[in-house]
Tab-separated table of C-alpha atoms in Angstrom:
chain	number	residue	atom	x	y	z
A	1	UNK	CA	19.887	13.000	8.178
A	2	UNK	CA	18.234	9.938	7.473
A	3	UNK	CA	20.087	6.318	8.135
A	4	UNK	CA	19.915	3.904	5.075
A	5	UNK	CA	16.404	2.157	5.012
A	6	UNK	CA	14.795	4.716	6.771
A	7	UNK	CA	10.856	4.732	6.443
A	8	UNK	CA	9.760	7.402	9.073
A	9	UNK	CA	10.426	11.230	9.640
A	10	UNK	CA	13.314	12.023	10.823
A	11	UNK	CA	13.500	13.681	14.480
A	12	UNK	CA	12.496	17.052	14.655
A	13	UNK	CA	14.910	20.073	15.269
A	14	UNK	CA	12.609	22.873	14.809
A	15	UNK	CA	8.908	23.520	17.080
A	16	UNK	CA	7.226	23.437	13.542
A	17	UNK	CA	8.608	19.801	12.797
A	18	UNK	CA	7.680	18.713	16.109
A	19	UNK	CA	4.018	19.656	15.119
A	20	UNK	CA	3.926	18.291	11.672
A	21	UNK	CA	5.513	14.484	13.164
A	22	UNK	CA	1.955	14.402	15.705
A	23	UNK	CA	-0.082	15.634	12.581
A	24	UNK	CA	1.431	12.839	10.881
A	25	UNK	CA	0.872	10.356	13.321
A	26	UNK	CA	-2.718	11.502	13.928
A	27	UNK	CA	-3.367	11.043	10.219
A	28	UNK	CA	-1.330	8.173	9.641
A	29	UNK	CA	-3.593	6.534	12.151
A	30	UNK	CA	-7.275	7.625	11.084
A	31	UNK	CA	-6.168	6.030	6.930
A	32	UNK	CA	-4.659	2.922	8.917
A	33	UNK	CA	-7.959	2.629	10.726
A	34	UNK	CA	-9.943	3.266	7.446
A	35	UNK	CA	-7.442	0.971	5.247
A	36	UNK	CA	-8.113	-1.942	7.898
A	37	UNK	CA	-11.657	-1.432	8.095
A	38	UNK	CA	-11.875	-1.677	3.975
A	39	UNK	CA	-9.629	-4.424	3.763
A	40	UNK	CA	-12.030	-6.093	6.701
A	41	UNK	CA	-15.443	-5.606	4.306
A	42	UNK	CA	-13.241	-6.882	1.204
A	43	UNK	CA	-12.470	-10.031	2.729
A	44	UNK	CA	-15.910	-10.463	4.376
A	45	UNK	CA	-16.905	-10.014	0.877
A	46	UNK	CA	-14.981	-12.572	-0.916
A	47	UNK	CA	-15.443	-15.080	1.616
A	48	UNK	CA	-19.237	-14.945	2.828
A	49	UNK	CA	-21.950	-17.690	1.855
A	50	UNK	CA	-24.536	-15.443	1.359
A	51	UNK	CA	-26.254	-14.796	-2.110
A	52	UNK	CA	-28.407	-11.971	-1.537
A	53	UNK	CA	-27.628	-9.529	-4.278
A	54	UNK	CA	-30.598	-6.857	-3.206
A	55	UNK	CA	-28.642	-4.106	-1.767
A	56	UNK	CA	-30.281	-0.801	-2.961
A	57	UNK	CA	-32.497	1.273	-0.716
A	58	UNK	CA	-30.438	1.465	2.375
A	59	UNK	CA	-31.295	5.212	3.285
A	60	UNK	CA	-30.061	4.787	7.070
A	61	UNK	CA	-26.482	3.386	6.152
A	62	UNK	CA	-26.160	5.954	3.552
A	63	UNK	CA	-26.640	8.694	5.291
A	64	UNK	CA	-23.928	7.353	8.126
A	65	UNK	CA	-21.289	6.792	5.514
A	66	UNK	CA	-21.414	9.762	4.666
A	67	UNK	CA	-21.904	12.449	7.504
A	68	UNK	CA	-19.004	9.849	9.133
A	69	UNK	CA	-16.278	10.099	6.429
A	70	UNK	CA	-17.701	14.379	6.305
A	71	UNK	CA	-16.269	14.265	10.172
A	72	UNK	CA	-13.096	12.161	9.772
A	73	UNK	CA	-12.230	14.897	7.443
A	74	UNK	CA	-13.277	17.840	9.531
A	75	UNK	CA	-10.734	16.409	12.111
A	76	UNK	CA	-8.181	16.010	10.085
A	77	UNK	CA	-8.554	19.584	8.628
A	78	UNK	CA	-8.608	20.979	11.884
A	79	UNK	CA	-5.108	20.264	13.336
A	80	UNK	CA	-3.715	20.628	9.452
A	81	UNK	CA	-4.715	24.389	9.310
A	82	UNK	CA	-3.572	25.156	12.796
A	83	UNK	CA	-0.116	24.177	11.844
A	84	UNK	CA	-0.532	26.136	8.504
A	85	UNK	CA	-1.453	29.345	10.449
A	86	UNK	CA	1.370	28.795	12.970
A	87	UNK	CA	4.141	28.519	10.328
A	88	UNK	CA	2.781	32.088	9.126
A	89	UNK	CA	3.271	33.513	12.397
A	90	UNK	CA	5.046	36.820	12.839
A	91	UNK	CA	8.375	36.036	14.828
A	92	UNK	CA	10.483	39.097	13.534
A	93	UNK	CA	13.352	36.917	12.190
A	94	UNK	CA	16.851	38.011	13.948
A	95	UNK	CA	18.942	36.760	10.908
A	96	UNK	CA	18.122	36.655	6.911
A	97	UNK	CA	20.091	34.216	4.632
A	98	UNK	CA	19.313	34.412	0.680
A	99	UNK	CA	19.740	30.578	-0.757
A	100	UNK	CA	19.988	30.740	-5.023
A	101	UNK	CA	19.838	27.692	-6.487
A	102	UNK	CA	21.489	27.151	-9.901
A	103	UNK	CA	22.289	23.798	-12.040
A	104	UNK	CA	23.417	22.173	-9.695
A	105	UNK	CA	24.873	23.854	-6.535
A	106	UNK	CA	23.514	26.460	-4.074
A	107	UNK	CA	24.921	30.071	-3.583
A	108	UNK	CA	24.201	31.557	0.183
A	109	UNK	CA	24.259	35.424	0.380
A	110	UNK	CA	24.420	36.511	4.321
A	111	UNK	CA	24.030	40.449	3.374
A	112	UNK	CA	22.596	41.781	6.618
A	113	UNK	CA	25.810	42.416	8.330
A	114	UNK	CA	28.603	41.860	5.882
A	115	UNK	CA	29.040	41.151	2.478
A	116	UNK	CA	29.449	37.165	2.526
A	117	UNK	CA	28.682	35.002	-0.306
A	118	UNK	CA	29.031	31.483	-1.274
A	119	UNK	CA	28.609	28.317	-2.957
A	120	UNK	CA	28.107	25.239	-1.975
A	121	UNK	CA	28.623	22.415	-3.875
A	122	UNK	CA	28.177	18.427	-3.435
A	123	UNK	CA	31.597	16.682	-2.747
A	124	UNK	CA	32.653	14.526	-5.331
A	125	UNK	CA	33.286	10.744	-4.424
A	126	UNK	CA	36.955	11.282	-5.230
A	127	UNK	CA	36.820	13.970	-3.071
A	128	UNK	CA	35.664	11.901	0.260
A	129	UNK	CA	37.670	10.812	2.986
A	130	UNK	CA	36.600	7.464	4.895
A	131	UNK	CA	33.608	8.352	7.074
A	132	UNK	CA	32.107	11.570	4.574
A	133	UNK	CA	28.331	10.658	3.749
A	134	UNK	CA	28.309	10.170	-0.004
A	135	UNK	CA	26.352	12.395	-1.813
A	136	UNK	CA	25.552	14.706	1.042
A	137	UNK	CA	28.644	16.323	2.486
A	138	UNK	CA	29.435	19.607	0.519
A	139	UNK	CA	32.517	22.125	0.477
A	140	UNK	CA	30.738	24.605	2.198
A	141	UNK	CA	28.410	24.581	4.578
A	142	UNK	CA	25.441	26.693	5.854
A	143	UNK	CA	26.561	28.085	9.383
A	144	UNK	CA	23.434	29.528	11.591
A	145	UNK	CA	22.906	30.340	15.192
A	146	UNK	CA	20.170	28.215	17.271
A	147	UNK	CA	16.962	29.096	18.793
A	148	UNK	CA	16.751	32.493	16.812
A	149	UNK	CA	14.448	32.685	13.767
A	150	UNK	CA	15.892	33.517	10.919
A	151	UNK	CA	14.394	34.318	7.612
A	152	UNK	CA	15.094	31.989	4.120
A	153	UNK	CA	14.914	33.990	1.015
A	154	UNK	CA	14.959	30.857	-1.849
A	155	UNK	CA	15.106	31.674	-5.426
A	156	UNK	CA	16.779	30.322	-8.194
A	157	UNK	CA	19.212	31.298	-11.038
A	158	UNK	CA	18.138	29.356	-13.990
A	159	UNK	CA	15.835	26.176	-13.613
A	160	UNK	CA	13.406	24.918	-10.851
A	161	UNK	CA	15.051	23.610	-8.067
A	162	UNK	CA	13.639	23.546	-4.014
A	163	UNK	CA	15.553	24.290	-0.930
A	164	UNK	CA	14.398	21.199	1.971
A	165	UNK	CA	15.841	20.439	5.476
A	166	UNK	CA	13.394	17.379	6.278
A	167	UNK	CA	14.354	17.359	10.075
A	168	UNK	CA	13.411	21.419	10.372
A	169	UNK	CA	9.849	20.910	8.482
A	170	UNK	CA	11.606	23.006	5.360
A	171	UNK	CA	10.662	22.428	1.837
A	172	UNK	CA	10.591	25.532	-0.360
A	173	UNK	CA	10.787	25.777	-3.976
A	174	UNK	CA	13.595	27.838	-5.606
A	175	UNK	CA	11.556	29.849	-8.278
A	176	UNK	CA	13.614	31.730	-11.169
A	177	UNK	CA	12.288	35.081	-11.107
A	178	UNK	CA	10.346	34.847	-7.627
A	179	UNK	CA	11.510	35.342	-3.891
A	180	UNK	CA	10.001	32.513	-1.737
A	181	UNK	CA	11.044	33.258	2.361
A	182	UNK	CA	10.772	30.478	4.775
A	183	UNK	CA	11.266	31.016	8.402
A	184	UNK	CA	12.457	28.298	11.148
A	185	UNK	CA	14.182	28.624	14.381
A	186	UNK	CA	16.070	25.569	15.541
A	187	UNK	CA	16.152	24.172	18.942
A	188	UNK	CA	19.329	21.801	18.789
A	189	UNK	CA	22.988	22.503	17.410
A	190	UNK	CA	24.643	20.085	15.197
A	191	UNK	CA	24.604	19.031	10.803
A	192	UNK	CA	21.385	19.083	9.014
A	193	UNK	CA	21.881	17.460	6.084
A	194	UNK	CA	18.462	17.998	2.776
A	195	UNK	CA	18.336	17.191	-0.887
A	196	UNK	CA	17.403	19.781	-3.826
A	197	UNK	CA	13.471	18.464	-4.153
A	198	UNK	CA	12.660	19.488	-7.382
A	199	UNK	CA	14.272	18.015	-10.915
A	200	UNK	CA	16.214	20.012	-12.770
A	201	UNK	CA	18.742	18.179	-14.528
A	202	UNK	CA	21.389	15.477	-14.941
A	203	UNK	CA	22.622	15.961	-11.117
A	204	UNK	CA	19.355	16.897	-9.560
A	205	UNK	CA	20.547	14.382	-6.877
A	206	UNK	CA	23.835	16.147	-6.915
A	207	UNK	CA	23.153	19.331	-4.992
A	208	UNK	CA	22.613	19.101	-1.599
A	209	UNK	CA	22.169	21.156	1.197
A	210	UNK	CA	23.573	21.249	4.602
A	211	UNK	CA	23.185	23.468	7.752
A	212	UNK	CA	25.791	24.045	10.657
A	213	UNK	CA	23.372	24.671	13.181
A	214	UNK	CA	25.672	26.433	16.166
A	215	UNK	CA	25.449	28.382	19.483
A	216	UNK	CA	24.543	32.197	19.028
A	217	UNK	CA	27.559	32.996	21.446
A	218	UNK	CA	29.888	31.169	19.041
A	219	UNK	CA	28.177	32.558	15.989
A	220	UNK	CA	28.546	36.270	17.131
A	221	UNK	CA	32.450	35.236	17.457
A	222	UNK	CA	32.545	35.605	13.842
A	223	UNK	CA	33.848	32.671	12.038
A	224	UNK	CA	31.429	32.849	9.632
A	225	UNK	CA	32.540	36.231	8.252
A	226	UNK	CA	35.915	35.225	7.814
A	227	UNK	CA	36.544	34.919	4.370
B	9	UNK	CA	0.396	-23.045	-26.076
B	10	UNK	CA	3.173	-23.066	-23.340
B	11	UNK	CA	1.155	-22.190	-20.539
B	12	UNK	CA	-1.238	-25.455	-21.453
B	13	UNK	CA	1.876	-27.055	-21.630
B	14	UNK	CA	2.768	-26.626	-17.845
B	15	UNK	CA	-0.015	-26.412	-16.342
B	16	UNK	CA	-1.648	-29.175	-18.117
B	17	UNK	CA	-4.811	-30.212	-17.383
B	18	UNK	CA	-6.051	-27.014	-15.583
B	19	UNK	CA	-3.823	-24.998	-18.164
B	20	UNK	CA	-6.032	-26.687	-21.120
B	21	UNK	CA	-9.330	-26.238	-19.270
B	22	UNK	CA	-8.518	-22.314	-17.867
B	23	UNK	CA	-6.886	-20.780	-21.238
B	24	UNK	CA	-9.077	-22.306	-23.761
B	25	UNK	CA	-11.452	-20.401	-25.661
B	26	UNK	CA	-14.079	-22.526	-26.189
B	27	UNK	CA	-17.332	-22.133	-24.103
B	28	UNK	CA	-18.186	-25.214	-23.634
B	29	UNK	CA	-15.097	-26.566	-22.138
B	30	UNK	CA	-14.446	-22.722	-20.017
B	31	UNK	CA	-17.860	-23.103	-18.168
B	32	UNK	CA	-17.604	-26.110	-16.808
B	33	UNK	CA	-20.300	-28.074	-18.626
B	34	UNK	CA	-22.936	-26.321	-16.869
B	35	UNK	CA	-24.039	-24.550	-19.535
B	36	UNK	CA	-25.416	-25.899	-22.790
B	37	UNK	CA	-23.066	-26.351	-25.813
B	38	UNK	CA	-23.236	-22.808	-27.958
B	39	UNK	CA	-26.725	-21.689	-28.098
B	40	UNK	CA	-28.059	-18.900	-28.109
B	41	UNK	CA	-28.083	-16.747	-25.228
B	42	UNK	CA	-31.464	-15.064	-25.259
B	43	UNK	CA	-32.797	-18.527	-24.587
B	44	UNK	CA	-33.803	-19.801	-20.949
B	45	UNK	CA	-30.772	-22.139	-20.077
B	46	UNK	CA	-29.656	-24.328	-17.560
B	47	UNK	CA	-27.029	-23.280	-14.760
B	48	UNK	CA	-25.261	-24.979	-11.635
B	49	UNK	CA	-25.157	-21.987	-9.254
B	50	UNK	CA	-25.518	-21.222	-5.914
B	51	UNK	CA	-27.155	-18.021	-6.380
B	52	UNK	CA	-29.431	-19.206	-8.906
B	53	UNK	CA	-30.867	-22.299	-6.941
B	54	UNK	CA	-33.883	-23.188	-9.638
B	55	UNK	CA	-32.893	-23.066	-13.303
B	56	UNK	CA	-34.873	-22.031	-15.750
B	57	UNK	CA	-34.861	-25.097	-17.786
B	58	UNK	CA	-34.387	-28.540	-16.121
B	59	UNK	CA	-30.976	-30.482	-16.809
B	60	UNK	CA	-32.420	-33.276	-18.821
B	61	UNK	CA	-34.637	-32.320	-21.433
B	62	UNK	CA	-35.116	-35.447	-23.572
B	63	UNK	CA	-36.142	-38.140	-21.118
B	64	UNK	CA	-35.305	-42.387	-20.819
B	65	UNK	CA	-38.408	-44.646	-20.960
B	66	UNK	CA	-37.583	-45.556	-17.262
B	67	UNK	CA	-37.028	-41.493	-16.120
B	68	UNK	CA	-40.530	-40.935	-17.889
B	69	UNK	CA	-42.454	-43.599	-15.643
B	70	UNK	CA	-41.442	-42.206	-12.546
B	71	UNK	CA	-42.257	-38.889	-13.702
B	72	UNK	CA	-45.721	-40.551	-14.381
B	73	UNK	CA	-45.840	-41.843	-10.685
B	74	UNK	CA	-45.067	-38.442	-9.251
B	75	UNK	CA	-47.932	-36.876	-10.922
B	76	UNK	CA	-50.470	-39.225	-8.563
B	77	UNK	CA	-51.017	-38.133	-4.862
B	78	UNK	CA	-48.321	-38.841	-2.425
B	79	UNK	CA	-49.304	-40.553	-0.275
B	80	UNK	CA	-49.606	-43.815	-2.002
B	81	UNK	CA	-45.733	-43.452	-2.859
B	82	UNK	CA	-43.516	-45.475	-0.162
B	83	UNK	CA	-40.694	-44.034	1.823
B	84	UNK	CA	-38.292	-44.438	-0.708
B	85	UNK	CA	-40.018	-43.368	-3.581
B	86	UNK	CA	-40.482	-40.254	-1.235
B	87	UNK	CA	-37.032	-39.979	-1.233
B	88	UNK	CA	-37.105	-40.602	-4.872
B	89	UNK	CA	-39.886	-37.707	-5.661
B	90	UNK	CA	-38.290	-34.681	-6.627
B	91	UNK	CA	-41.534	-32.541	-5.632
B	92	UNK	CA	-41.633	-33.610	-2.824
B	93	UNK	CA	-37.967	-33.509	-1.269
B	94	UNK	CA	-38.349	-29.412	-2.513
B	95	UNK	CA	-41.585	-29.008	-0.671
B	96	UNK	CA	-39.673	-30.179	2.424
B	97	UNK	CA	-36.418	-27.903	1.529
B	98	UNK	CA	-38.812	-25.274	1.645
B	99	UNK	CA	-39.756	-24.136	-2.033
B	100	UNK	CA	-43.362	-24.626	-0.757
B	101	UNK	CA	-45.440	-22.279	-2.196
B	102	UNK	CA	-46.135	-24.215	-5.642
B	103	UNK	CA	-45.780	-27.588	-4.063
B	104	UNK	CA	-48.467	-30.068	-2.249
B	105	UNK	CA	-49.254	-29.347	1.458
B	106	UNK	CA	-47.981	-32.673	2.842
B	107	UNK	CA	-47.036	-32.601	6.290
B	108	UNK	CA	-45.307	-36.440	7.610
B	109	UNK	CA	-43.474	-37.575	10.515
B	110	UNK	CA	-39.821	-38.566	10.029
B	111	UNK	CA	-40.334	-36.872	6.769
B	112	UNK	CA	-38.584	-33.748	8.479
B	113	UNK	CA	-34.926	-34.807	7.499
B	114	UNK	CA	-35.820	-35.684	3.692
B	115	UNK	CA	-33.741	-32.642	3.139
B	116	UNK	CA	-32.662	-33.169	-0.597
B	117	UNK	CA	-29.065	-31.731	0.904
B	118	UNK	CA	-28.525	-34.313	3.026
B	119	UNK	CA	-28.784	-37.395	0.741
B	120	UNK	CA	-25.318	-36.237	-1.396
B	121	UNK	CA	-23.863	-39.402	-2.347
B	122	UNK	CA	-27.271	-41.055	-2.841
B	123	UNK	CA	-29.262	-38.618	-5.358
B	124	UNK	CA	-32.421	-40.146	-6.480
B	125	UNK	CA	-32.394	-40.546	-10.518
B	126	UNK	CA	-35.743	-37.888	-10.629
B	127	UNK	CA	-33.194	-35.141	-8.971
B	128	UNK	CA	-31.028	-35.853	-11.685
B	129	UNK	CA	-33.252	-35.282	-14.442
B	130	UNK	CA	-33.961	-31.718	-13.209
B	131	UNK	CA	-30.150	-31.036	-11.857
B	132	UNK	CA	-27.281	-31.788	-13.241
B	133	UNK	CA	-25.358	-31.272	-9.820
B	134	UNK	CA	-26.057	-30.625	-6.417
B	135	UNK	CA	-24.917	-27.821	-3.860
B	136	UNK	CA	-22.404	-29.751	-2.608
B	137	UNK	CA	-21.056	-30.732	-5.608
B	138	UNK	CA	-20.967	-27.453	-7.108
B	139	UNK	CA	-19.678	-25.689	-3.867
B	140	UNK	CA	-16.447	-28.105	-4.238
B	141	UNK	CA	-13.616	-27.108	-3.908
B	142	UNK	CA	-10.393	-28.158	-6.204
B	143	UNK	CA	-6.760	-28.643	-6.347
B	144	UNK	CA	-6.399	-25.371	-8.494
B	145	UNK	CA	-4.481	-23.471	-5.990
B	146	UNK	CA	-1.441	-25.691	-6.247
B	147	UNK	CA	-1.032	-24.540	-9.437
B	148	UNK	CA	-1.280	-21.161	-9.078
B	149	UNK	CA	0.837	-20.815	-5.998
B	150	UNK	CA	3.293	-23.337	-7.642
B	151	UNK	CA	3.336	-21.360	-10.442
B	152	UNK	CA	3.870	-17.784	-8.731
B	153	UNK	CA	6.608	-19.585	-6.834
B	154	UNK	CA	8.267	-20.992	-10.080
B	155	UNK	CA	8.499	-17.329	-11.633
B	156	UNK	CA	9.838	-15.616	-8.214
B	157	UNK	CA	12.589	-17.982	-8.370
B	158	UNK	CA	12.976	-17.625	-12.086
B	159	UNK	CA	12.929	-13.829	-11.332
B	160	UNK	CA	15.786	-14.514	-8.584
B	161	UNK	CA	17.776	-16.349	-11.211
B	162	UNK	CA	17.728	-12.948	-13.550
B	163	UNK	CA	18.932	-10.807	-10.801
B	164	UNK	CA	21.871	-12.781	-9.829
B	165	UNK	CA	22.588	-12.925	-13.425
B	166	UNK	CA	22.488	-9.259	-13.830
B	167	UNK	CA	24.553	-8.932	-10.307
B	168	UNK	CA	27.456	-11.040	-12.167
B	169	UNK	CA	27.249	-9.736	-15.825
B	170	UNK	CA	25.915	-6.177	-15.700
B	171	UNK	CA	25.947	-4.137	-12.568
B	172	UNK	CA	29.153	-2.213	-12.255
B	173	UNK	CA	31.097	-2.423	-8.295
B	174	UNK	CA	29.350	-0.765	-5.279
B	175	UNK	CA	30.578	2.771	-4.467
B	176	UNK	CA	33.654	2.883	-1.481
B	177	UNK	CA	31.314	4.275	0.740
B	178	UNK	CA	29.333	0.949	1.306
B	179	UNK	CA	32.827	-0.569	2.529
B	180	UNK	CA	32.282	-2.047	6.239
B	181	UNK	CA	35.207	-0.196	7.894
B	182	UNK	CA	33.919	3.205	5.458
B	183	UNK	CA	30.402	2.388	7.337
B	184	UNK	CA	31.933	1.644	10.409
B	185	UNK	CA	33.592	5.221	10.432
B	186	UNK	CA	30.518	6.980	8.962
B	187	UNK	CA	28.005	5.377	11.594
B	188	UNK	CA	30.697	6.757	14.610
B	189	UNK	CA	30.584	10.410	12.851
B	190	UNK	CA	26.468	10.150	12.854
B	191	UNK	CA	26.559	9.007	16.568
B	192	UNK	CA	29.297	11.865	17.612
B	193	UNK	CA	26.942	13.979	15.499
B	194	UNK	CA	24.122	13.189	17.557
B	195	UNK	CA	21.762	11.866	14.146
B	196	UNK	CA	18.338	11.780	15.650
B	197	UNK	CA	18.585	11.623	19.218
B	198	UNK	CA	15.189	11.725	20.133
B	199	UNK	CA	13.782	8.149	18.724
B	200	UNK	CA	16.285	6.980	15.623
B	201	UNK	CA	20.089	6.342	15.661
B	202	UNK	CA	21.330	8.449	18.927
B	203	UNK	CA	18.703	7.764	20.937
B	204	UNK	CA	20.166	4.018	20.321
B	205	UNK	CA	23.563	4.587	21.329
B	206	UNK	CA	24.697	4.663	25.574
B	207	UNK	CA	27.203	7.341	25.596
B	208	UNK	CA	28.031	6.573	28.518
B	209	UNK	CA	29.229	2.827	28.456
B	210	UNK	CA	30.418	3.711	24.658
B	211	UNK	CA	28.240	0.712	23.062
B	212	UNK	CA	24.471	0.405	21.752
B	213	UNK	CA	21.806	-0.001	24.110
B	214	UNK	CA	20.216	-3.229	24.928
């Protein structure tokens, strides 16, 4: 989860996050280098002496700015569609959770081995004891094994609504109508706490989501098909 | 009317619509536009029309004595000789060839404060003098100042009258208990919270 005020990404738990957070710095830096460079020719601009206001015919220049900013793109693409191609790799998912959004909690469905369903809705402020994080914490949580892939099937019941974990790279939207699947495998146990990233409604804000990512031994023990 | 009102004398000058007053007296008093006019600037350095165009008995003689060669003029009416002082700024194609020693520095820029009356006549300014700078930027950043603290004065206002109590959760010992469950949690160990926390000693890092 994010702590108040936070600006950056938050750590990565998944291989896939870890990617996207050096994408993000490679990027971040090539617009900070272009942002300084135009902010450089503004202020050379405003505050030179010079009067010369013939400036056409400049074939040479032209021709650099624009193969230049044709490259800066190329190696931007580059590293973008790698990571594109590697989220669509086949990894034969050991575990498949269905996620249904509805106005405004989330339903889980773990079908492959049981029958388990639930929902999982936002605790209300009455609801929290000292130390709960407001407007995240829910009733019921998510429970998955680590470092096994498992399969997201993300749809929704009645409106638009989108299924994100920011610290696993997850944002999918939850479609009425249409079966999106997402795949992650995460690398660290512990509480991943995401929002519901697309409006729909009064408590849009209202409907989080929250994974209890645990140890596969612990996992096979059962606990989550206890009902 | 208010914004004259406080910033007075540049308010009057910046807001008003008149065209006269807005440009700064460097251009002619409403005429019309399709006709060659006079302007102070530094792009521009020869007008199309000179500054004075209805001339004084006295500006007309020495107009008179510029017209004969130049080298019966003295040093100072040298100085004096419009023509001349461009020829040695370097407008030289139109002007005399008159090449003289110690006439290098009769650079019309250099003489600000003493600008012979035959300069005048064709400019109404020079570089210097247009290129000033001016006191305008007190107002403005006194002014941008005033309305951020006006603008503080509203929010503290709407902190007292309007805004309803913060939710329990931004309590310090509520915060206090909620950082300790992020650190047990282990909340971004890598580079954010965790990673600032010695588990060891039990305290934040230094």
């Amino acid at each position: 989860m994010a702590h108040a005020a936070q600006v950056g990404l938050q750590d990565a738990t998944s291989p896939i996050m870890e990617e996207l957070i050096t994408f993000h710095d490679h990027a971040l830096m090539i617009i900070f280098l272009i942002c300084f460079l135009v902010l450089y020719a503004l202020f050379l601009t405003l505050t030179t002496k010079l009067t010369n206001t013939n400036i056409s015919d400049a074939q040479e220049m032209e021709t650099v700015w624009t193969i230049l900013p044709a490259i800066i793109l190329v190696l931007i693409a580059l590293p973008s569609l790698r990571i594109l191609y590697m989220t669509d790799e086949v990894n034969d998912p050991s575990l498949t959770i269905k996620s249904i959004g509805h106005q405004w909690y989330w339903t889980y469905e773990y079908t492959d081995y049981g029958g388990l369903i639930f929902n999982s809705y936002m605790l209300p402020p009455l609801f929290l004891e000292p130390g709960d994080l407001r407007l995240l914490d829910v009733d019921n949580r998510v429970v998955l094994p680590i470092e096994a892939p498992i399969r997201m099937m993300i749809t929704s019941q009645d409106v638009l609504h989108s299924w994100t974990v920011p610290t696993l790279g997850l944002k999918t939207d939850a479609i009425p109508g249409r079966l999106n699947q997402t795949t992650f495998t995460a690398t660290r146990p512990g509480v991943y706490y995401g929002q519901c990233s697309e409006i729909c409604g009064a408590n849009h804000s209202f409907m989080p989501i929250v994974l209890e990512l645990i140890p596969l031994k612990i996992f096979e023990m059962g606990p989550v098909f206890t009902l | 009317m208010l914004a004259t009102r406080v910033f007075s004398l540049v308010g009057k000058r910046a807001i008003s619509t008149s065209v006269c007053v807005r440009a700064h007296e460097s251009v002619v008093k409403s005429e019309d536009f399709s006709l060659p006019a006079y302007m102070d600037r530094r792009d521009h350095p020869l007008p199309e029309v000179a500054h004075v165009k209805h001339l004084s008995a006295s500006q007309k003689a020495l107009k008179e004595k510029e017209k004969a060669s130049w080298s019966s003029l003295s040093m100072d009416e040298k100085v004096e000789s419009l023509c001349f002082l461009l020829h040695k700024c370097g407008f030289g194609e139109k002007w005399l060839n008159v090449a003289e020693e110690g006439a290098a520095d009769l650079c019309a820029c250099k003489w600000l404060s003493s600008l012979p009356p035959v300069y005048r006549i064709k400019f109404k300014e020079s570089f210097a003098e247009m290129n000033r700078g001016s006191n305008e930027w007190k107002t403005v950043v006194g002014g941008a100042m005033f309305f951020i603290g006006f603008t503080a004065l509203v929010i503290m206002w709407q902190k007292h009258y309007v805004y309803g109590p913060l939710p329990q959760s931004f309590d310090k010992e509520w915060v206090a208990k909620q950082t300790k469950r992020m650190l047990d949690m282990k909340v971004n160990p890598i580079q954010g919270l965790a990673s600032k926390w010695d588990y060891e000693k039990n305290e934040w890092k230094k």
